[in-house]
Structures are given as C-alpha cells and as structure tokens.
PDB file of C-alpha atoms in Angstrom:
ATOM      1  CA  MET A  19      52.840 -71.487 351.566  1.00 63.00           C
ATOM      2  CA  THR A  20      56.618 -71.804 350.851  1.00 85.00           C
ATOM      3  CA  ALA A  21      57.335 -74.208 348.163  1.00 92.00           C
ATOM      4  CA  THR A  22      60.412 -76.545 348.644  1.00 95.00           C
ATOM      5  CA  ILE A  23      62.446 -77.466 345.472  1.00 96.00           C
ATOM      6  CA  ALA A  24      64.833 -80.408 345.493  1.00 96.00           C
ATOM      7  CA  LEU A  25      68.183 -80.070 343.428  1.00 96.00           C
ATOM      8  CA  VAL A  26      69.746 -83.345 342.249  1.00 95.00           C
ATOM      9  CA  ASP A  27      73.123 -82.801 340.494  1.00 93.00           C
ATOM     10  CA  ASP A  28      76.730 -84.008 340.932  1.00 91.00           C
ATOM     11  CA  ASP A  29      78.193 -80.535 340.229  1.00 91.00           C
ATOM     12  CA  ARG A  30      78.474 -78.431 343.475  1.00 91.00           C
ATOM     13  CA  ASN A  31      78.774 -75.216 341.679  1.00 92.00           C
ATOM     14  CA  ILE A  32      75.600 -75.611 340.194  1.00 91.00           C
ATOM     15  CA  LEU A  33      74.091 -77.017 343.433  1.00 92.00           C
ATOM     16  CA  THR A  34      75.288 -74.174 345.221  1.00 93.00           C
ATOM     17  CA  SER A  35      74.475 -71.313 342.807  1.00 93.00           C
ATOM     18  CA  VAL A  36      70.883 -72.560 342.106  1.00 93.00           C
ATOM     19  CA  SER A  37      70.368 -72.969 345.636  1.00 94.00           C
ATOM     20  CA  ILE A  38      71.420 -69.430 346.659  1.00 94.00           C
ATOM     21  CA  ALA A  39      69.311 -68.299 343.720  1.00 93.00           C
ATOM     22  CA  LEU A  40      65.960 -70.123 344.895  1.00 94.00           C
ATOM     23  CA  GLN A  41      66.238 -69.055 348.438  1.00 95.00           C
ATOM     24  CA  ALA A  42      66.671 -65.584 347.812  1.00 93.00           C
ATOM     25  CA  GLU A  43      63.201 -66.000 345.689  1.00 92.00           C
ATOM     26  CA  GLY A  44      61.610 -67.569 348.898  1.00 93.00           C
ATOM     27  CA  PHE A  45      62.023 -71.255 348.305  1.00 95.00           C
ATOM     28  CA  VAL A  46      63.142 -73.722 350.936  1.00 95.00           C
ATOM     29  CA  THR A  47      65.738 -75.616 348.889  1.00 96.00           C
ATOM     30  CA  ARG A  48      67.351 -79.324 349.541  1.00 96.00           C
ATOM     31  CA  VAL A  49      70.142 -80.537 347.625  1.00 96.00           C
ATOM     32  CA  TYR A  50      71.333 -83.957 346.559  1.00 94.00           C
ATOM     33  CA  SER A  51      74.711 -84.653 344.725  1.00 91.00           C
ATOM     34  CA  ASP A  52      73.707 -88.218 343.427  1.00 90.00           C
ATOM     35  CA  GLY A  53      70.499 -89.917 342.483  1.00 90.00           C
ATOM     36  CA  GLU A  54      70.424 -92.700 345.055  1.00 90.00           C
ATOM     37  CA  THR A  55      70.772 -90.793 348.070  1.00 90.00           C
ATOM     38  CA  ALA A  56      67.960 -88.214 346.502  1.00 93.00           C
ATOM     39  CA  LEU A  57      65.666 -90.996 345.688  1.00 93.00           C
ATOM     40  CA  LYS A  58      65.255 -92.355 349.117  1.00 92.00           C
ATOM     41  CA  ALA A  59      64.798 -88.773 350.571  1.00 94.00           C
ATOM     42  CA  LEU A  60      62.484 -87.752 347.740  1.00 94.00           C
ATOM     43  CA  ILE A  61      60.030 -90.945 348.432  1.00 93.00           C
ATOM     44  CA  GLU A  62      60.348 -90.416 352.272  1.00 92.00           C
ATOM     45  CA  ASN A  63      59.731 -86.656 351.964  1.00 93.00           C
ATOM     46  CA  PRO A  64      58.393 -85.493 348.599  1.00 93.00           C
ATOM     47  CA  PRO A  65      59.129 -81.857 347.483  1.00 94.00           C
ATOM     48  CA  ASP A  66      56.922 -79.467 345.823  1.00 94.00           C
ATOM     49  CA  LEU A  67      59.168 -79.575 342.672  1.00 95.00           C
ATOM     50  CA  ALA A  68      62.627 -81.451 341.844  1.00 95.00           C
ATOM     51  CA  ILE A  69      65.033 -80.453 339.249  1.00 95.00           C
ATOM     52  CA  PHE A  70      67.404 -83.260 338.072  1.00 93.00           C
ATOM     53  CA  ASP A  71      70.716 -83.349 336.358  1.00 90.00           C
ATOM     54  CA  ILE A  72      70.627 -86.250 333.631  1.00 87.00           C
ATOM     55  CA  LYS A  73      74.163 -86.912 333.630  1.00 85.00           C
ATOM     56  CA  MET A  74      75.375 -88.049 336.823  1.00 87.00           C
ATOM     57  CA  PRO A  75      77.195 -90.912 338.283  1.00 81.00           C
ATOM     58  CA  ARG A  76      75.587 -93.888 340.126  1.00 82.00           C
ATOM     59  CA  MET A  77      72.062 -93.091 339.189  1.00 90.00           C
ATOM     60  CA  ASP A  78      71.552 -90.893 336.320  1.00 89.00           C
ATOM     61  CA  GLY A  79      68.491 -88.431 336.242  1.00 89.00           C
ATOM     62  CA  LEU A  80      66.705 -90.743 333.886  1.00 88.00           C
ATOM     63  CA  GLU A  81      66.641 -93.745 336.356  1.00 91.00           C
ATOM     64  CA  LEU A  82      66.320 -91.680 339.135  1.00 92.00           C
ATOM     65  CA  LEU A  83      62.932 -90.377 337.306  1.00 90.00           C
ATOM     66  CA  ARG A  84      61.547 -93.734 336.472  1.00 89.00           C
ATOM     67  CA  ARG A  85      62.098 -95.381 339.835  1.00 91.00           C
ATOM     68  CA  LEU A  86      60.423 -92.064 341.079  1.00 90.00           C
ATOM     69  CA  ARG A  87      57.508 -91.950 338.862  1.00 85.00           C
ATOM     70  CA  GLU A  88      56.599 -95.556 340.183  1.00 85.00           C
ATOM     71  CA  LYS A  89      56.024 -93.928 343.568  1.00 84.00           C
ATOM     72  CA  GLN A  90      54.826 -90.485 343.083  1.00 83.00           C
ATOM     73  CA  ALA A  91      53.988 -87.887 340.526  1.00 81.00           C
ATOM     74  CA  THR A  92      56.042 -85.074 342.298  1.00 88.00           C
ATOM     75  CA  PRO A  93      56.820 -82.480 339.136  1.00 89.00           C
ATOM     76  CA  VAL A  94      60.399 -82.761 337.548  1.00 91.00           C
ATOM     77  CA  ILE A  95      62.614 -80.787 335.813  1.00 91.00           C
ATOM     78  CA  PHE A  96      65.393 -81.703 333.769  1.00 88.00           C
ATOM     79  CA  LEU A  97      68.548 -79.947 333.281  1.00 85.00           C
ATOM     80  CA  THR A  98      70.145 -81.253 330.192  1.00 79.00           C
ATOM     81  CA  SER A  99      73.474 -80.880 327.469  1.00 72.00           C
ATOM     82  CA  LYS A 100      72.807 -78.740 325.528  1.00 54.00           C
ATOM     83  CA  ASP A 101      71.420 -80.004 321.834  1.00 56.00           C
ATOM     84  CA  ASP A 102      71.058 -83.243 323.388  1.00 58.00           C
ATOM     85  CA  GLU A 103      67.816 -84.081 321.912  1.00 57.00           C
ATOM     86  CA  LEU A 104      67.585 -87.751 322.653  1.00 58.00           C
ATOM     87  CA  ASP A 105      68.256 -87.123 326.607  1.00 62.00           C
ATOM     88  CA  GLU A 106      65.387 -84.259 326.047  1.00 62.00           C
ATOM     89  CA  ALA A 107      63.155 -86.873 324.627  1.00 64.00           C
ATOM     90  CA  LEU A 108      63.702 -89.548 326.630  1.00 69.00           C
ATOM     91  CA  GLY A 109      62.971 -87.505 329.740  1.00 67.00           C
ATOM     92  CA  LEU A 110      59.561 -86.316 328.535  1.00 68.00           C
ATOM     93  CA  ALA A 111      58.698 -89.576 327.513  1.00 66.00           C
ATOM     94  CA  MET A 112      59.545 -90.588 330.747  1.00 71.00           C
ATOM     95  CA  GLY A 113      57.144 -88.369 332.509  1.00 74.00           C
ATOM     96  CA  ALA A 114      59.381 -85.016 333.020  1.00 80.00           C
ATOM     97  CA  ASP A 115      57.215 -82.026 333.200  1.00 81.00           C
ATOM     98  CA  ASP A 116      59.948 -79.474 331.500  1.00 81.00           C
ATOM     99  CA  TYR A 117      63.525 -79.426 330.682  1.00 80.00           C
ATOM    100  CA  ILE A 118      66.382 -76.715 330.270  1.00 82.00           C
ATOM    101  CA  ALA A 119      69.666 -76.982 328.496  1.00 79.00           C
ATOM    102  CA  LYS A 120      72.947 -76.014 330.047  1.00 80.00           C
ATOM    103  CA  PRO A 121      74.385 -73.503 330.531  1.00 78.00           C
ATOM    104  CA  PHE A 122      70.914 -71.784 331.304  1.00 81.00           C
ATOM    105  CA  SER A 123      69.857 -68.704 332.840  1.00 82.00           C
ATOM    106  CA  GLN A 124      68.775 -68.632 336.498  1.00 85.00           C
ATOM    107  CA  ARG A 125      66.067 -66.329 335.803  1.00 84.00           C
ATOM    108  CA  LEU A 126      64.644 -68.733 333.272  1.00 81.00           C
ATOM    109  CA  LEU A 127      64.995 -71.712 335.324  1.00 88.00           C
ATOM    110  CA  ILE A 128      62.840 -69.763 338.245  1.00 89.00           C
ATOM    111  CA  ALA A 129      60.354 -68.584 335.630  1.00 83.00           C
ATOM    112  CA  ARG A 130      59.875 -72.240 334.643  1.00 83.00           C
ATOM    113  CA  ILE A 131      59.667 -73.410 338.320  1.00 89.00           C
ATOM    114  CA  ARG A 132      57.321 -70.596 338.797  1.00 87.00           C
ATOM    115  CA  ALA A 133      55.073 -71.844 336.080  1.00 79.00           C
ATOM    116  CA  ILE A 134      55.279 -75.215 336.955  1.00 84.00           C
ATOM    117  CA  LEU A 135      54.024 -74.962 340.614  1.00 86.00           C
ATOM    118  CA  ARG A 136      51.496 -72.503 339.151  1.00 79.00           C
ATOM    119  CA  ARG A 137      49.899 -75.154 337.065  1.00 73.00           C
ATOM    120  CA  THR A 138      49.882 -77.642 340.102  1.00 76.00           C
ATOM    121  CA  GLU A 139      47.806 -75.366 342.076  1.00 76.00           C
ATOM    122  CA  LEU A 140      45.437 -74.924 338.896  1.00 66.00           C
ATOM    123  CA  ALA A 141      45.179 -78.738 338.337  1.00 62.00           C
ATOM    124  CA  GLN A 142      44.272 -79.208 342.613  1.00 62.00           C
ATOM    125  CA  ALA A 143      41.946 -76.351 342.156  1.00 62.00           C
ATOM    126  CA  GLY A 144      40.041 -77.889 339.072  1.00 55.00           C
ATOM    127  CA  PRO A 145      38.244 -75.808 336.260  1.00 50.00           C
ATOM    128  CA  ALA A 146      36.628 -72.748 337.105  1.00 46.00           C
ATOM    129  CA  GLY A 147      33.037 -72.297 336.753  1.00 40.00           C
ATOM    130  CA  ASP A 148      33.057 -76.247 335.464  1.00 44.00           C
ATOM    131  CA  GLU A 149      28.988 -77.009 336.043  1.00 41.00           C
ATOM    132  CA  GLU A 150      29.550 -80.543 334.894  1.00 45.00           C
ATOM    133  CA  SER A 151      32.361 -81.118 337.665  1.00 42.00           C
ATOM    134  CA  PRO A 152      30.766 -80.493 341.243  1.00 44.00           C
ATOM    135  CA  GLY A 153      33.237 -81.010 343.919  1.00 48.00           C
ATOM    136  CA  GLY A 154      36.210 -80.969 341.444  1.00 68.00           C
ATOM    137  CA  GLU A 155      35.475 -84.231 339.806  1.00 83.00           C
ATOM    138  CA  LEU A 156      35.102 -84.682 335.966  1.00 88.00           C
ATOM    139  CA  GLU A 157      33.758 -88.326 335.016  1.00 91.00           C
ATOM    140  CA  ARG A 158      33.827 -89.347 331.445  1.00 92.00           C
ATOM    141  CA  GLY A 159      32.767 -92.897 330.823  1.00 90.00           C
ATOM    142  CA  ARG A 160      35.249 -95.085 332.915  1.00 92.00           C
ATOM    143  CA  LEU A 161      38.093 -92.116 333.445  1.00 94.00           C
ATOM    144  CA  THR A 162      37.172 -90.164 336.466  1.00 93.00           C
ATOM    145  CA  MET A 163      39.341 -87.159 337.325  1.00 91.00           C
ATOM    146  CA  ASP A 164      39.255 -85.650 340.812  1.00 86.00           C
ATOM    147  CA  THR A 165      41.072 -82.133 340.377  1.00 75.00           C
ATOM    148  CA  ALA A 166      41.059 -81.277 343.756  1.00 69.00           C
ATOM    149  CA  ARG A 167      43.261 -84.382 344.974  1.00 71.00           C
ATOM    150  CA  HIS A 168      45.002 -84.520 341.584  1.00 75.00           C
ATOM    151  CA  ARG A 169      43.566 -87.970 341.284  1.00 83.00           C
ATOM    152  CA  VAL A 170      42.623 -89.850 338.138  1.00 91.00           C
ATOM    153  CA  THR A 171      41.097 -93.567 337.865  1.00 93.00           C
ATOM    154  CA  TRP A 172      40.080 -95.736 335.170  1.00 94.00           C
ATOM    155  CA  GLY A 173      37.719 -98.360 335.409  1.00 92.00           C
ATOM    156  CA  GLY A 174      38.534 -97.783 339.281  1.00 91.00           C
ATOM    157  CA  ALA A 175      42.114 -98.725 339.046  1.00 92.00           C
ATOM    158  CA  ASN A 176      44.498 -95.395 339.900  1.00 88.00           C
ATOM    159  CA  VAL A 177      46.386 -93.694 337.278  1.00 89.00           C
ATOM    160  CA  THR A 178      49.581 -91.559 338.249  1.00 81.00           C
ATOM    161  CA  LEU A 179      49.668 -88.693 336.110  1.00 82.00           C
ATOM    162  CA  THR A 180      52.262 -85.792 336.213  1.00 77.00           C
ATOM    163  CA  VAL A 181      50.974 -82.221 336.470  1.00 77.00           C
ATOM    164  CA  THR A 182      51.211 -81.698 332.850  1.00 79.00           C
ATOM    165  CA  GLU A 183      49.786 -84.847 331.524  1.00 84.00           C
ATOM    166  CA  PHE A 184      46.778 -84.270 334.429  1.00 86.00           C
ATOM    167  CA  LEU A 185      45.913 -81.031 332.473  1.00 85.00           C
ATOM    168  CA  ILE A 186      46.175 -81.986 329.015  1.00 90.00           C
ATOM    169  CA  LEU A 187      44.045 -85.011 329.429  1.00 92.00           C
ATOM    170  CA  GLU A 188      41.647 -82.932 331.498  1.00 91.00           C
ATOM    171  CA  THR A 189      41.726 -80.468 328.498  1.00 90.00           C
ATOM    172  CA  LEU A 190      40.672 -83.268 326.152  1.00 94.00           C
ATOM    173  CA  ALA A 191      38.049 -84.935 328.529  1.00 93.00           C
ATOM    174  CA  GLN A 192      36.162 -81.605 329.587  1.00 90.00           C
ATOM    175  CA  ARG A 193      35.047 -81.717 325.753  1.00 91.00           C
ATOM    176  CA  PRO A 194      34.650 -85.457 324.381  1.00 92.00           C
ATOM    177  CA  GLY A 195      34.535 -85.272 320.676  1.00 91.00           C
ATOM    178  CA  ILE A 196      36.311 -81.620 320.202  1.00 93.00           C
ATOM    179  CA  VAL A 197      39.387 -81.805 318.743  1.00 94.00           C
ATOM    180  CA  LYS A 198      42.155 -80.201 320.319  1.00 93.00           C
ATOM    181  CA  THR A 199      45.128 -78.838 318.355  1.00 91.00           C
ATOM    182  CA  ARG A 200      48.643 -79.102 320.025  1.00 87.00           C
ATOM    183  CA  ASN A 201      48.800 -75.525 320.526  1.00 84.00           C
ATOM    184  CA  GLN A 202      45.481 -75.486 322.513  1.00 86.00           C
ATOM    185  CA  LEU A 203      47.297 -78.355 324.574  1.00 86.00           C
ATOM    186  CA  MET A 204      50.190 -76.075 324.826  1.00 80.00           C
ATOM    187  CA  ASP A 205      48.036 -73.338 326.261  1.00 77.00           C
ATOM    188  CA  ALA A 206      46.191 -75.220 328.686  1.00 77.00           C
ATOM    189  CA  ALA A 207      49.349 -77.510 330.117  1.00 74.00           C
ATOM    190  CA  TYR A 208      52.339 -74.389 329.688  1.00 66.00           C
ATOM    191  CA  GLN A 209      51.716 -70.726 330.532  1.00 57.00           C
ATOM    192  CA  ASP A 210      53.636 -67.633 330.869  1.00 54.00           C
ATOM    193  CA  ASP A 211      54.705 -67.698 327.558  1.00 48.00           C
ATOM    194  CA  ILE A 212      56.711 -70.581 328.081  1.00 52.00           C
ATOM    195  CA  TYR A 213      57.750 -72.066 324.328  1.00 52.00           C
ATOM    196  CA  VAL A 214      57.344 -76.015 323.877  1.00 56.00           C
ATOM    197  CA  ASP A 215      57.361 -77.623 320.459  1.00 59.00           C
ATOM    198  CA  ASP A 216      54.799 -80.248 319.053  1.00 59.00           C
ATOM    199  CA  ARG A 217      57.149 -83.274 320.106  1.00 70.00           C
ATOM    200  CA  THR A 218      56.818 -82.244 323.756  1.00 74.00           C
ATOM    201  CA  ILE A 219      53.180 -82.819 323.497  1.00 82.00           C
ATOM    202  CA  ASP A 220      53.029 -85.863 321.288  1.00 85.00           C
ATOM    203  CA  SER A 221      55.590 -87.150 324.199  1.00 81.00           C
ATOM    204  CA  HIS A 222      53.031 -86.422 327.061  1.00 84.00           C
ATOM    205  CA  ILE A 223      50.377 -88.026 325.076  1.00 90.00           C
ATOM    206  CA  LYS A 224      52.148 -91.399 324.294  1.00 88.00           C
ATOM    207  CA  ARG A 225      53.319 -91.372 328.090  1.00 83.00           C
ATOM    208  CA  VAL A 226      49.678 -90.720 329.582  1.00 91.00           C
ATOM    209  CA  ARG A 227      48.361 -93.952 326.634  1.00 93.00           C
ATOM    210  CA  ARG A 228      51.134 -95.770 328.020  1.00 89.00           C
ATOM    211  CA  LYS A 229      49.883 -95.548 331.640  1.00 89.00           C
ATOM    212  CA  PHE A 230      46.746 -96.159 330.890  1.00 94.00           C
ATOM    213  CA  ARG A 231      47.126 -99.422 328.886  1.00 94.00           C
ATOM    214  CA  GLN A 232      49.271-100.457 332.071  1.00 90.00           C
ATOM    215  CA  ILE A 233      45.901-101.018 333.472  1.00 92.00           C
ATOM    216  CA  ASP A 234      43.488-101.402 330.066  1.00 94.00           C
ATOM    217  CA  PRO A 235      45.513-102.878 327.069  1.00 94.00           C
ATOM    218  CA  GLU A 236      42.624-101.959 324.948  1.00 93.00           C
ATOM    219  CA  PHE A 237      42.583 -98.104 326.183  1.00 95.00           C
ATOM    220  CA  ASP A 238      41.760 -95.876 323.261  1.00 94.00           C
ATOM    221  CA  ALA A 239      39.837 -92.868 324.483  1.00 95.00           C
ATOM    222  CA  ILE A 240      42.465 -90.744 323.319  1.00 95.00           C
ATOM    223  CA  GLU A 241      42.538 -90.399 319.621  1.00 94.00           C
ATOM    224  CA  THR A 242      45.078 -88.803 316.806  1.00 93.00           C
ATOM    225  CA  LEU A 243      43.594 -86.833 314.164  1.00 91.00           C
ATOM    226  CA  TYR A 244      47.030 -86.556 311.897  1.00 89.00           C
ATOM    227  CA  GLY A 245      47.380 -83.258 310.965  1.00 85.00           C
ATOM    228  CA  ALA A 246      44.793 -81.737 313.567  1.00 90.00           C
ATOM    229  CA  GLY A 247      45.585 -82.739 316.910  1.00 92.00           C
ATOM    230  CA  TYR A 248      44.097 -85.226 319.620  1.00 94.00           C
ATOM    231  CA  ARG A 249      40.543 -85.554 320.801  1.00 95.00           C
ATOM    232  CA  PHE A 250      38.754 -87.672 323.645  1.00 95.00           C
ATOM    233  CA  SER A 251      36.178 -90.376 322.687  1.00 90.00           C
ATOM    234  CA  GLU A 252      32.642 -89.340 322.727  1.00 71.00           C
ATOM    235  CA  GLU A 253      31.767 -93.211 324.064  1.00 68.00           C
TER     236      GLU A 253
END
C-alpha cells in the first residue's frame, strides 16, 4: 500500500521540492504551510508519517507535535535549523521519531522516511518467533503490549507511544531483568545504519516514563543502570 506523507513547512520552496522528490519515490504527499491548518487535517485524516519544520509562524512545530500527540502517535520527523541542539532535544523529549538538520539531502530524508515506515511495520507485525507472545501480545506484570494493533496498556489504561518508543519498550520488556545497552536499544529502534547518539535514546526513555507516570505516578518498571544501560523490572 502506498504511504502518505504530510509535509508542514512555511517555506514554499521546501514544500514543493520535497513533495516532488517524495512523489517520484512513489509516496502520496499532502502539504500544509502552517501548523494550525495542518493540525486539524492530521487529526481528521492521519498520514502514515509527518514531517514538521520547527520554526513556523502561528503554530511552531513543537506546539504542533505536542497537540498532535494528545490525539495520536503518527510518526514524526522534525526539520531543524543547523546546530540548533535545543530544538532537537525538545523535539525528541516531546515524542518525535527522528530529526534532520537543514540544509538536508533529499536522499537522506527519503532514507529516514523508509526506515521509520519499516519500523512501523515491524512494530505492528510483532517479534518473529516470540513464543511467549501468542497473537502478538506481550504481558509483563501490569504491562500489556499488542504489537498487531500497536497498543500499550498499563493496568488496563491505554498509553500512547510513538513507533520508536514502542520498539524501545518492547526490547526491554521482552527480557525483564536483562540490561540493554544504549547501542542495543539503538539497534532495535533504528535500522539501516542510521546514526543516533546516546542523548536520543535517553530522551525517548524519559518520554516513555513520563507517559506511564501520567497514569501511574509510582511507575518504576524501567530502571537505569548508570554506565550500563536500561532494564525492565523483573517484578
């Protein structure tokens, strides 16, 4: 099935050039020049993936992501200004799946899009050969993960995770008590030789914890082992 990509940027040149490049690769594109217009359209008709510029008038990309995450977990790639590390950190902390600094190669952008779409398919398909998870379900104490529906609950309450967050949590929950290094979590969540640094994984973990603690303030199932990595509690 052809994937639909939503582009949100106030720069008409970027909208036009990126849209043409994506269409040449077989994607369907929808373009929006401001965050307010995009928000309504994305909620009513979610795309397979969205690309947001951060610095836009009326509603910037960070606010657009924050409000979109209240409704859905559509994968999002941020376009950031070169060397603007604060924007990158904020975007990841708020639940973005990836970021690319301007000016960027369209080939790189397309590679990142394909990688995230493959991760989405992987999350929906579930772990191959996982005998402990018949029907694509993984249960660990109060945690239930339905990989076929990309659905997560904690004590019966729904938790909305991005694709990247889902894959990181699934990797930890598959083997409770086993420490996973940041590199192992990167390999699980990011494929196709895409480089991310330690801060990216740490930001995703913080975001996952925050989401669970909105439901259960005492949530402590994801443990940090300083200098080693993370693990899911064995309880």
